[in-house]
mmCIF file of C-alpha atoms in Angstrom:
data_model
loop_
_atom_site.group_PDB
_atom_site.id
_atom_site.type_symbol
_atom_site.label_atom_id
_atom_site.label_comp_id
_atom_site.label_asym_id
_atom_site.label_seq_id
_atom_site.Cartn_x
_atom_site.Cartn_y
_atom_site.Cartn_z
ATOM 1 C CA SER A 19 147.589 106.321 118.901
ATOM 2 C CA GLN A 20 144.521 104.285 119.078
ATOM 3 C CA GLN A 21 141.666 104.972 116.684
ATOM 4 C CA GLY A 22 139.131 102.676 118.184
ATOM 5 C CA GLU A 23 138.018 101.738 121.751
ATOM 6 C CA GLU A 24 136.409 98.685 122.454
ATOM 7 C CA ASP A 25 133.886 98.181 125.058
ATOM 8 C CA PRO A 26 133.716 96.136 127.470
ATOM 9 C CA GLN A 27 137.459 95.751 128.116
ATOM 10 C CA ALA A 28 136.696 92.327 129.243
ATOM 11 C CA LEU A 29 133.719 90.204 129.049
ATOM 12 C CA SER A 30 132.736 86.537 130.803
ATOM 13 C CA ILE A 31 130.053 84.436 129.510
ATOM 14 C CA GLN A 32 128.868 80.567 129.384
ATOM 15 C CA GLU A 33 128.846 78.882 126.500
ATOM 16 C CA GLY A 34 125.804 78.981 124.508
ATOM 17 C CA GLU A 35 125.318 82.705 125.307
ATOM 18 C CA ASN A 36 125.782 85.562 122.881
ATOM 19 C CA ALA A 37 128.682 87.964 123.114
ATOM 20 C CA THR A 38 128.446 91.576 122.052
ATOM 21 C CA MET A 39 131.365 94.016 122.022
ATOM 22 C CA ASN A 40 131.155 97.561 120.782
ATOM 23 C CA CYS A 41 133.905 99.738 119.024
ATOM 24 C CA SER A 42 133.999 103.477 118.768
ATOM 25 C CA TYR A 43 136.065 105.348 116.356
ATOM 26 C CA LYS A 44 136.988 109.078 115.991
ATOM 27 C CA THR A 45 137.236 109.805 112.154
ATOM 28 C CA SER A 46 135.652 109.305 109.235
ATOM 29 C CA ILE A 47 136.103 105.758 107.615
ATOM 30 C CA ASN A 48 135.993 103.662 104.364
ATOM 31 C CA ASN A 49 135.799 100.408 106.124
ATOM 32 C CA LEU A 50 135.848 98.633 109.384
ATOM 33 C CA GLN A 51 137.329 95.276 110.326
ATOM 34 C CA TRP A 52 137.031 93.141 113.096
ATOM 35 C CA TYR A 53 140.105 90.850 114.146
ATOM 36 C CA ARG A 54 140.652 87.861 116.971
ATOM 37 C CA GLN A 55 143.762 87.381 118.696
ATOM 38 C CA ASN A 56 144.404 83.952 120.844
ATOM 39 C CA SER A 57 146.951 84.631 123.706
ATOM 40 C CA GLY A 58 148.929 87.088 122.401
ATOM 41 C CA ARG A 59 149.657 85.540 119.486
ATOM 42 C CA GLY A 60 148.985 86.703 115.775
ATOM 43 C CA LEU A 61 145.633 88.446 114.793
ATOM 44 C CA VAL A 62 143.322 86.773 112.424
ATOM 45 C CA HIS A 63 140.721 88.374 110.310
ATOM 46 C CA LEU A 64 137.071 87.930 110.886
ATOM 47 C CA ILE A 65 134.989 90.346 108.996
ATOM 48 C CA LEU A 66 135.130 93.615 106.843
ATOM 49 C CA ILE A 67 132.384 96.099 106.802
ATOM 50 C CA ARG A 68 132.239 99.002 104.293
ATOM 51 C CA SER A 69 130.943 102.432 105.296
ATOM 52 C CA ASN A 70 127.996 102.043 102.870
ATOM 53 C CA GLU A 71 127.089 98.785 104.922
ATOM 54 C CA ARG A 72 124.872 98.699 107.884
ATOM 55 C CA GLU A 73 124.999 95.185 108.655
ATOM 56 C CA LYS A 74 127.133 91.919 107.709
ATOM 57 C CA HIS A 75 126.904 88.353 108.549
ATOM 58 C CA SER A 76 129.539 85.779 108.523
ATOM 59 C CA GLY A 77 128.745 82.288 110.323
ATOM 60 C CA ARG A 78 127.997 83.167 113.740
ATOM 61 C CA LEU A 79 129.217 86.534 113.512
ATOM 62 C CA ARG A 80 127.312 89.450 113.041
ATOM 63 C CA VAL A 81 128.531 93.129 112.591
ATOM 64 C CA THR A 82 126.970 96.196 112.527
ATOM 65 C CA LEU A 83 128.093 99.896 111.635
ATOM 66 C CA ASP A 84 126.435 103.119 112.306
ATOM 67 C CA THR A 85 128.711 105.781 110.890
ATOM 68 C CA SER A 86 126.616 108.576 112.198
ATOM 69 C CA LYS A 87 127.714 107.589 115.725
ATOM 70 C CA LYS A 88 130.973 106.375 114.838
ATOM 71 C CA SER A 89 130.602 102.889 116.217
ATOM 72 C CA SER A 90 130.184 99.182 115.439
ATOM 73 C CA SER A 91 129.403 96.119 117.347
ATOM 74 C CA LEU A 92 130.292 92.440 116.961
ATOM 75 C CA LEU A 93 128.083 89.747 118.057
ATOM 76 C CA ILE A 94 128.878 86.390 118.450
ATOM 77 C CA THR A 95 125.977 84.120 118.700
ATOM 78 C CA ALA A 96 125.844 80.498 120.438
ATOM 79 C CA SER A 97 129.559 81.169 121.788
ATOM 80 C CA ARG A 98 131.862 78.261 122.377
ATOM 81 C CA ALA A 99 134.976 77.827 124.558
ATOM 82 C CA ALA A 100 137.021 78.058 121.570
ATOM 83 C CA ASP A 101 135.740 81.754 121.126
ATOM 84 C CA THR A 102 138.063 82.738 123.881
ATOM 85 C CA ALA A 103 140.230 85.438 122.702
ATOM 86 C CA SER A 104 140.621 89.044 122.205
ATOM 87 C CA TYR A 105 138.900 90.829 119.595
ATOM 88 C CA PHE A 106 139.966 94.158 118.011
ATOM 89 C CA CYS A 107 138.184 96.513 115.866
ATOM 90 C CA ALA A 108 140.381 98.322 113.113
ATOM 91 C CA THR A 109 139.707 101.216 111.076
ATOM 92 C CA ASP A 110 141.546 102.529 107.929
ATOM 93 C CA GLY A 111 144.004 105.031 108.022
ATOM 94 C CA THR A 112 146.553 106.174 105.380
ATOM 95 C CA ASP A 113 148.418 103.091 104.400
ATOM 96 C CA LYS A 114 147.975 101.447 107.746
ATOM 97 C CA LEU A 115 145.061 99.922 109.845
ATOM 98 C CA ILE A 116 144.416 101.674 113.393
ATOM 99 C CA PHE A 117 143.519 99.040 116.141
ATOM 100 C CA GLY A 118 141.536 99.649 118.800
ATOM 101 C CA THR A 119 142.109 98.617 122.521
ATOM 102 C CA GLY A 120 140.531 95.365 122.527
ATOM 103 C CA THR A 121 137.811 93.276 124.270
ATOM 104 C CA ARG A 122 138.997 90.106 126.160
ATOM 105 C CA LEU A 123 136.227 87.495 125.842
ATOM 106 C CA GLN A 124 136.261 84.435 128.047
ATOM 107 C CA VAL A 125 133.727 81.667 127.298
ATOM 108 C CA PHE A 126 133.365 79.051 130.357
ATOM 109 C CA PRO A 127 132.316 75.624 129.320
ATOM 110 C CA GLU B 3 150.075 78.598 100.121
ATOM 111 C CA THR B 4 152.221 79.371 103.171
ATOM 112 C CA GLY B 5 151.299 81.936 105.655
ATOM 113 C CA VAL B 6 153.338 84.923 107.111
ATOM 114 C CA THR B 7 156.219 83.693 109.153
ATOM 115 C CA GLN B 8 158.115 85.736 111.688
ATOM 116 C CA SER B 9 161.623 84.705 113.546
ATOM 117 C CA PRO B 10 162.573 84.598 116.296
ATOM 118 C CA THR B 11 159.372 83.758 118.205
ATOM 119 C CA HIS B 12 161.041 84.845 121.662
ATOM 120 C CA LEU B 13 164.067 86.714 122.566
ATOM 121 C CA ILE B 14 165.646 88.516 125.554
ATOM 122 C CA LYS B 15 167.649 91.737 125.200
ATOM 123 C CA THR B 16 169.451 94.105 127.452
ATOM 124 C CA ARG B 17 168.914 97.673 127.368
ATOM 125 C CA GLY B 18 171.148 99.481 124.848
ATOM 126 C CA GLN B 19 171.287 96.406 122.570
ATOM 127 C CA GLN B 20 169.940 96.082 119.194
ATOM 128 C CA VAL B 21 167.595 93.525 117.471
ATOM 129 C CA THR B 22 166.611 92.246 114.165
ATOM 130 C CA LEU B 23 163.447 90.655 113.720
ATOM 131 C CA ARG B 24 162.503 88.869 110.701
ATOM 132 C CA CYS B 25 159.328 88.209 108.437
ATOM 133 C CA SER B 26 158.342 86.289 105.260
ATOM 134 C CA SER B 27 155.289 87.382 103.742
ATOM 135 C CA GLN B 28 152.529 85.148 102.595
ATOM 136 C CA SER B 29 152.916 84.238 99.122
ATOM 137 C CA GLY B 30 151.345 86.428 96.488
ATOM 138 C CA HIS B 31 151.682 89.315 99.002
ATOM 139 C CA ASN B 32 154.030 92.372 98.219
ATOM 140 C CA THR B 33 153.061 94.698 101.049
ATOM 141 C CA VAL B 34 154.677 94.243 104.476
ATOM 142 C CA SER B 35 153.456 96.189 107.715
ATOM 143 C CA TRP B 36 155.015 95.815 111.301
ATOM 144 C CA TYR B 37 153.006 96.504 114.427
ATOM 145 C CA GLN B 38 153.997 96.981 118.026
ATOM 146 C CA GLN B 39 151.850 95.518 120.822
ATOM 147 C CA ALA B 40 152.322 96.298 124.277
ATOM 148 C CA LEU B 41 150.758 93.986 126.848
ATOM 149 C CA GLY B 42 146.978 94.486 127.155
ATOM 150 C CA GLN B 43 146.954 97.192 124.309
ATOM 151 C CA GLY B 44 146.115 97.172 120.590
ATOM 152 C CA PRO B 45 148.771 96.848 117.808
ATOM 153 C CA GLN B 46 150.303 100.059 116.925
ATOM 154 C CA PHE B 47 151.462 100.816 113.704
ATOM 155 C CA ILE B 48 155.418 101.088 113.166
ATOM 156 C CA PHE B 49 155.632 101.261 109.291
ATOM 157 C CA GLN B 50 154.859 99.674 105.876
ATOM 158 C CA TYR B 51 157.071 98.386 103.144
ATOM 159 C CA TYR B 52 155.992 98.232 99.594
ATOM 160 C CA ARG B 53 158.393 97.604 96.425
ATOM 161 C CA GLU B 54 161.337 97.656 99.084
ATOM 162 C CA GLU B 55 160.478 101.356 99.948
ATOM 163 C CA GLU B 56 159.133 102.631 103.270
ATOM 164 C CA ASN B 57 155.520 103.796 102.761
ATOM 165 C CA GLY B 58 153.989 105.123 105.586
ATOM 166 C CA ARG B 59 155.251 105.407 109.359
ATOM 167 C CA GLY B 60 153.746 105.678 112.403
ATOM 168 C CA ASN B 61 154.585 107.676 115.644
ATOM 169 C CA PHE B 62 158.199 105.577 116.251
ATOM 170 C CA PRO B 63 161.622 107.029 116.564
ATOM 171 C CA PRO B 64 164.291 106.585 113.761
ATOM 172 C CA ARG B 65 165.961 103.811 115.965
ATOM 173 C CA PHE B 66 162.999 101.801 114.454
ATOM 174 C CA SER B 67 164.072 100.806 110.642
ATOM 175 C CA GLY B 68 163.166 98.389 108.597
ATOM 176 C CA LEU B 69 163.798 96.842 105.203
ATOM 177 C CA GLN B 70 162.247 94.863 102.423
ATOM 178 C CA PHE B 71 163.782 92.294 100.127
ATOM 179 C CA PRO B 72 162.948 91.618 96.407
ATOM 180 C CA ASN B 73 161.207 88.454 97.591
ATOM 181 C CA TYR B 74 158.983 90.609 99.740
ATOM 182 C CA SER B 75 160.138 89.351 103.129
ATOM 183 C CA SER B 76 161.257 92.196 105.664
ATOM 184 C CA GLU B 77 163.166 92.955 108.667
ATOM 185 C CA LEU B 78 162.614 95.194 111.596
ATOM 186 C CA ASN B 79 165.749 96.751 113.234
ATOM 187 C CA VAL B 80 165.599 98.421 116.744
ATOM 188 C CA ASN B 81 168.733 100.184 117.932
ATOM 189 C CA ALA B 82 169.685 101.466 121.354
ATOM 190 C CA LEU B 83 166.889 99.292 122.848
ATOM 191 C CA GLU B 84 164.756 100.613 125.807
ATOM 192 C CA LEU B 85 162.753 98.875 128.473
ATOM 193 C CA ASP B 86 159.579 100.162 126.872
ATOM 194 C CA ASP B 87 160.413 98.467 123.731
ATOM 195 C CA SER B 88 159.371 95.248 125.404
ATOM 196 C CA ALA B 89 156.319 94.063 123.437
ATOM 197 C CA LEU B 90 154.948 91.582 120.886
ATOM 198 C CA TYR B 91 156.050 92.873 117.304
ATOM 199 C CA LEU B 92 153.847 91.706 114.673
ATOM 200 C CA CYS B 93 154.400 91.539 110.993
ATOM 201 C CA ALA B 94 151.452 91.540 108.443
ATOM 202 C CA SER B 95 151.419 91.336 104.729
ATOM 203 C CA SER B 96 148.703 92.080 102.058
ATOM 204 C CA PRO B 97 148.376 91.519 98.550
ATOM 205 C CA ALA B 98 148.755 95.257 97.283
ATOM 206 C CA GLN B 99 149.514 98.801 98.575
ATOM 207 C CA GLN B 100 145.983 99.920 99.100
ATOM 208 C CA THR B 101 144.693 102.605 101.948
ATOM 209 C CA GLY B 102 142.922 100.111 104.354
ATOM 210 C CA ALA B 103 140.751 97.871 102.084
ATOM 211 C CA ASN B 104 142.970 94.824 102.202
ATOM 212 C CA VAL B 105 142.532 92.444 104.856
ATOM 213 C CA LEU B 106 145.796 91.874 106.617
ATOM 214 C CA THR B 107 147.382 88.491 107.147
ATOM 215 C CA PHE B 108 149.363 88.486 110.477
ATOM 216 C CA GLY B 109 152.348 86.149 111.692
ATOM 217 C CA ALA B 110 152.524 84.730 114.955
ATOM 218 C CA GLY B 111 154.616 87.540 116.194
ATOM 219 C CA SER B 112 158.139 87.940 117.973
ATOM 220 C CA ARG B 113 158.012 88.644 121.687
ATOM 221 C CA LEU B 114 160.809 90.957 122.740
ATOM 222 C CA THR B 115 161.742 91.162 126.298
ATOM 223 C CA VAL B 116 164.395 94.113 127.063
ATOM 224 C CA LEU B 117 166.028 93.903 130.460
#
């Protein structure tokens, strides 16, 4: 079963625009991670935010976490065509990560 | 430092057959997890191996089994293949057996098609 649900399911933007995707989850967490996947290949870790953090930055990425609403958002600023990929949130479960359904981002040059 | 490698990258099987997928973990990582990703879905946890023992299993039937070897590499075996087993199978390694705190390093996956 999926713990998280990403919203929107798909997002199309122009290069230079910002992309925001949201993740909602069901149970209490210790931390939340975001991963990126290119064209059905392996996932690549982007950023981890702990439950006692509200916001975290990494380069053009900004992640927020609201544990009271059980939600997180990933913002990619000044997007590039190379950012085209699927993005997944993942929460910690017992001995495993539980992934959401993903947001497919298309960035047009 | 080598990453996670998986083989084969693609394979086609027929219903009822058996398949073995292989994974070499990243250097220094001793925990291996396997995930199944159906088309358009997020990865679903199959099981995890630590010190050659299964440590945690998702909602998959017993015909999904695995092994971890002393060098931390791993195999995923699926018996009596069904059409719904068609998916991308992802192997991921991590430095230690911790609950969710570790970042997973994924391989590129093995795409299985069952006809």
